Short mmCIF file of C-alpha atoms in Angstrom, two decimals:
data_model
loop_
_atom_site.label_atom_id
_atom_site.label_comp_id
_atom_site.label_asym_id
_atom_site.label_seq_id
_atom_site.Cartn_x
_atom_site.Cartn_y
_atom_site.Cartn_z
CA UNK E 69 -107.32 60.68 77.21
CA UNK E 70 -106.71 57.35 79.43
CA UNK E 71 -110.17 55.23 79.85
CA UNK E 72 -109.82 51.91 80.96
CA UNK E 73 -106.85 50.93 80.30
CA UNK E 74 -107.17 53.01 76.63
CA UNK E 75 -104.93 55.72 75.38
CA UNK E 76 -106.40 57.70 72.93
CA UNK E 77 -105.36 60.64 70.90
CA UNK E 78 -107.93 61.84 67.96
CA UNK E 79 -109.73 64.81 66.59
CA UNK E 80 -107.25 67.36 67.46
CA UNK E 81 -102.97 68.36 66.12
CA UNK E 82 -100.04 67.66 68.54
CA UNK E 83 -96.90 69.79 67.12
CA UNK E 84 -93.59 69.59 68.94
CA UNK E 85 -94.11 66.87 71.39
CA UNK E 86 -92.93 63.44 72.82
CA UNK E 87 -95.05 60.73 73.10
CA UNK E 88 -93.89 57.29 74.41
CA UNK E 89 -96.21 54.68 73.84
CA UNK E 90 -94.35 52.06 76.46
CA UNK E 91 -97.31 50.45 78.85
CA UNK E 92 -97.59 46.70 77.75
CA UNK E 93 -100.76 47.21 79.89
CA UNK E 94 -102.47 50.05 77.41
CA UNK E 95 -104.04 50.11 74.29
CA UNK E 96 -102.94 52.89 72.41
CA UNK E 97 -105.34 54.33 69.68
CA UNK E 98 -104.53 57.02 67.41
CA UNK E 99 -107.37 58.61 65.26
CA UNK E 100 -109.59 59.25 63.70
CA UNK E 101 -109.17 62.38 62.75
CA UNK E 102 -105.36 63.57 64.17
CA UNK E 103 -102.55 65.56 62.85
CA UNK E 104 -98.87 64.96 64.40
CA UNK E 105 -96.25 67.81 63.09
CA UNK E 106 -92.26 66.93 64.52
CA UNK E 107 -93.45 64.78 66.87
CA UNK E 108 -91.10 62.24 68.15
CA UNK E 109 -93.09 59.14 69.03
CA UNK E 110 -91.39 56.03 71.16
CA UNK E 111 -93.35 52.64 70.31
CA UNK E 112 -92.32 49.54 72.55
CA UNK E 113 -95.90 47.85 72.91
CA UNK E 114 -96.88 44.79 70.37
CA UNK E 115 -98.84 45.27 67.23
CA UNK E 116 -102.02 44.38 69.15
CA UNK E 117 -101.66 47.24 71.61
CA UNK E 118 -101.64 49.91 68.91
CA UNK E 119 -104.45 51.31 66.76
CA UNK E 120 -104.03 53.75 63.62
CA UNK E 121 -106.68 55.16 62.07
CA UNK E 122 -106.89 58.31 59.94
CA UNK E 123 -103.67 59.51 61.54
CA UNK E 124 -101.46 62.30 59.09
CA UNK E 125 -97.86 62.52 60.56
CA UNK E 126 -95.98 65.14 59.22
CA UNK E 127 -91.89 65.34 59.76
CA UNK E 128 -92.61 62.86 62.87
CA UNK E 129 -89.72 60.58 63.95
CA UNK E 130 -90.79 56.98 65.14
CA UNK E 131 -88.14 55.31 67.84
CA UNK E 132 -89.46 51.66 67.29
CA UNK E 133 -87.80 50.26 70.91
CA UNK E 134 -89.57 46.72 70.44
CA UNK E 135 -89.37 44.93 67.01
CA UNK E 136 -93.25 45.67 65.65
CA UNK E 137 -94.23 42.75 63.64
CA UNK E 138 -97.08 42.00 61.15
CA UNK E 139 -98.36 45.48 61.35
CA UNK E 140 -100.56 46.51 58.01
CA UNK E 141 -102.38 49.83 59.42
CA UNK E 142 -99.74 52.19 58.43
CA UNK E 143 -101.89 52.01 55.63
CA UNK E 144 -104.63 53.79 57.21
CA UNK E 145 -102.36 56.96 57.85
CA UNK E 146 -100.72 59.39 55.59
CA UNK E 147 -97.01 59.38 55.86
CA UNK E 148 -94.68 62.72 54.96
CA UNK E 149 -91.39 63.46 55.62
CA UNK E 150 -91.04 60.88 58.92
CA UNK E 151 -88.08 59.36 60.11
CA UNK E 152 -87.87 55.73 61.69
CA UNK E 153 -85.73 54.00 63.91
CA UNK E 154 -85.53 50.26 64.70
CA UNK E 155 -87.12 46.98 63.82
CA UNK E 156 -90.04 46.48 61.72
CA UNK E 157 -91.38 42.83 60.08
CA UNK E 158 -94.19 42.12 58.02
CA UNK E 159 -95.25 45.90 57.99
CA UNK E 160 -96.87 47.89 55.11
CA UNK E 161 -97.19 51.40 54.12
CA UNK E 162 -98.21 53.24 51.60
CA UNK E 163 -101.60 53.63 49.72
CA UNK E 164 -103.47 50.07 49.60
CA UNK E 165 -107.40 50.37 48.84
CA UNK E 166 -108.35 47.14 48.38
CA UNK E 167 -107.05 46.13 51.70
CA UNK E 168 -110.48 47.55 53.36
CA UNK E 169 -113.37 49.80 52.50
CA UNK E 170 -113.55 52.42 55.00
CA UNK E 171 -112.52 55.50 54.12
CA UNK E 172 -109.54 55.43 56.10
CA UNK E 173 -108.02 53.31 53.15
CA UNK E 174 -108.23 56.03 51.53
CA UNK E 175 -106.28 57.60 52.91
CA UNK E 176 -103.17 56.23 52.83
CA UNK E 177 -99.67 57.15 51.80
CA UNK E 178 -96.26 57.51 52.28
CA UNK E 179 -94.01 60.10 50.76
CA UNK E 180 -90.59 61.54 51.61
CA UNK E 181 -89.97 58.84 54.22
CA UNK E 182 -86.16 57.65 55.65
CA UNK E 183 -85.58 54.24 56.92
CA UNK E 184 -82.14 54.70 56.53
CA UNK E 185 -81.62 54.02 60.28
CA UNK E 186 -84.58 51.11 60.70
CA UNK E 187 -84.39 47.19 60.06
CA UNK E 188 -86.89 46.25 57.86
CA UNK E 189 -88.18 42.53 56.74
CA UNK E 190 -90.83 41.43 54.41
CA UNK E 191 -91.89 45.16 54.69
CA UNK E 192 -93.95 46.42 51.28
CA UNK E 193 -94.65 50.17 50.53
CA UNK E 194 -98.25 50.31 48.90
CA UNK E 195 -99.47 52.48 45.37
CA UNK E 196 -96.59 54.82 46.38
CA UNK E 197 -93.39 56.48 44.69
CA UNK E 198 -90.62 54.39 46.34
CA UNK E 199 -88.27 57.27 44.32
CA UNK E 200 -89.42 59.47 47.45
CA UNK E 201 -88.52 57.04 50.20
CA UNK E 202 -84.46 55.89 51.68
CA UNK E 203 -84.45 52.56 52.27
CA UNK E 204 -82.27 50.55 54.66
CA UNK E 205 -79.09 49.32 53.50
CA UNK E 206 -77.60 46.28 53.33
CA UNK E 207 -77.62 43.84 54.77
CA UNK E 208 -81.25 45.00 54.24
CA UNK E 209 -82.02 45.21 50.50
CA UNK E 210 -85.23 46.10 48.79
CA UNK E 211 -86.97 44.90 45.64
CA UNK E 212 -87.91 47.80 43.52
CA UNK E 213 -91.84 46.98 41.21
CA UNK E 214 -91.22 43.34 42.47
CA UNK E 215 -94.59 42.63 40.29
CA UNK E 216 -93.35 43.82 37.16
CA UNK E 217 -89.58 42.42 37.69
CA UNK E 218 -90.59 38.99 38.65
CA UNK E 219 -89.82 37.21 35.10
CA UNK E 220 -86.56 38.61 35.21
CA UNK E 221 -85.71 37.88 38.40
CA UNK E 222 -86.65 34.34 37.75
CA UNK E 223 -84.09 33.88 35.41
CA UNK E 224 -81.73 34.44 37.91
CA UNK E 225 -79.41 31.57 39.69
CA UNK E 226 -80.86 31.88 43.42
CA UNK E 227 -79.34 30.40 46.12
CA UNK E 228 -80.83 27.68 48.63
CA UNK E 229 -84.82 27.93 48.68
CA UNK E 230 -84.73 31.63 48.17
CA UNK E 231 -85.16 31.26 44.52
CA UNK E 232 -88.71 29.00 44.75
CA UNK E 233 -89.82 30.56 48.14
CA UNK E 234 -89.39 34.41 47.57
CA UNK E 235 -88.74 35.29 43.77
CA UNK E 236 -91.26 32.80 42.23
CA UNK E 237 -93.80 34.16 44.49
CA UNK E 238 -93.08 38.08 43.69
CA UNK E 239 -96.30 37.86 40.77
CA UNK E 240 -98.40 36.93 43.49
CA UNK E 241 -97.98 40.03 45.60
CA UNK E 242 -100.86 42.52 46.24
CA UNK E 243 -100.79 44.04 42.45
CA UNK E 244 -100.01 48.21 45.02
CA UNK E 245 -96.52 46.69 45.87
CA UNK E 246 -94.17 49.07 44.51
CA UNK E 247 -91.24 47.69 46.66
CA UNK E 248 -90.64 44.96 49.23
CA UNK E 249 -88.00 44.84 51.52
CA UNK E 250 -86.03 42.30 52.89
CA UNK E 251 -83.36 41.21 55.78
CA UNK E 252 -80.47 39.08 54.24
CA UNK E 253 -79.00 37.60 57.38
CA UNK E 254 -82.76 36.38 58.58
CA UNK E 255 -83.47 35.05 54.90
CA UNK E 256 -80.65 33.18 54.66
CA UNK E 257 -80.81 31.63 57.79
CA UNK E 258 -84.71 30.12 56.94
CA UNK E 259 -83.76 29.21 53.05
CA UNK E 260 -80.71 27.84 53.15
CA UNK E 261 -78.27 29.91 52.16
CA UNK E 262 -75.90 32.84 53.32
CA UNK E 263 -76.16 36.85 52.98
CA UNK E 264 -73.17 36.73 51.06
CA UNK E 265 -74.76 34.31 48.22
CA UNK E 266 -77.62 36.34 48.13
CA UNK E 267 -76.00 39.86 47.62
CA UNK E 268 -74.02 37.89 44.50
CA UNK E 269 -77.47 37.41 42.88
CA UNK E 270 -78.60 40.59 43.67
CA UNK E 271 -75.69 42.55 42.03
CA UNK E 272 -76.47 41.14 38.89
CA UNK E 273 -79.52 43.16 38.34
CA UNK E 274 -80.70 46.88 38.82
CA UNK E 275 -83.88 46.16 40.50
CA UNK E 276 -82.83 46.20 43.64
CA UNK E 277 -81.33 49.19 46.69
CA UNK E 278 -79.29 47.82 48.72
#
């Protein structure tokens, strides 16, 4: 349905289809109440042009054409066997309660999920088992319980500011991060140091996929 200048899917199941969500000139809601089954779905609109709300995707690929940045309602959808492609900054999946009280909190997960063939920075999966989920590799790499490995971690020898900037801050993540991921080359470049002295760090311990 298209109303002024709105796109929105909800209350029904899409199987099988294409949707591109391109218009820069449309908002894009999807939800409440909608089921996508191996749908592939094309996103090139900024975070403010798309809604997510009580949205389960089921074997669904998303082709993220423009980098989506600072995007938290993937929280608000349930998550199963997707695919994703592309950028993604500041983005958080998963199961996170305390975030809001409706009851599409609630309904948040993420399970099964490949983003084998995405770019992903300062991106945190939520009160989910990151066991289930392929992460990017390097020169992405991804804290695994970041929470519960941040005294160890400090004990490390970081290079440049990455040391008091990132891993002295890991105890002060939302207490439903189960893993936070990372891009080396864009880290390095704001805390003063190189991908190459990070990655010697991070071989040192077990905590981390990369």
């Amino acid at each position: 349905m298209d109303w002024l200048g709105n796109v929105v899917f909800e209350d029904r199941e899409i199987e099988n289809e294409r949707l591109e969500l391109t218009d820069k000139e449309a908002n894009y809601i999807l939800g409440p109440n909608l089921t996508l089954k191996n749908c592939t779905l094309v996103l090139k609109v900024p975070a403010r042009r798309l809604s997510l709300k009580q949205v389960r995707f089921l074997n669904c690929t998303f082709e993220v054409k423009q980098e989506l940045k600072n995007y938290q309602y993937w929280i608000t959808t349930s998550l199963k066997g997707c695919r994703f492609k592309g950028r993604l900054s500041g983005c958080d999946f998963g199961h996170w309660p305390e975030y809001g009280t409706g009851p599409e909190y609630q309904l948040g997960s993420i399970e099964d999920c490949d983003f084998s063939e995405a770019r992903l920075d300062g991106c945190r999966i939520m009160g989910s088992d990151p066991a289930t989920i392929r992460f990017p590799k390097w020169p992405c790499f991804t804290f695994l319980d970041p929470i519960g490995r941040a005294s160890e971690l400090r004990r490390g020898k970081w290079p440049g500011l990455f040391g008091s900037v990132v891993v002295d801050e890991l105890h002060n993540q939302p207490p439903s991060t189960v893993a936070l991921t990372k891009y080396a080359p864009a880290v390095a470049k704001k805390l003063e140091t190189t991908p190459e002295e990070l990655r010697a760090v991070i071989e040192q311990f077990d905590c981390f996929v990369y």
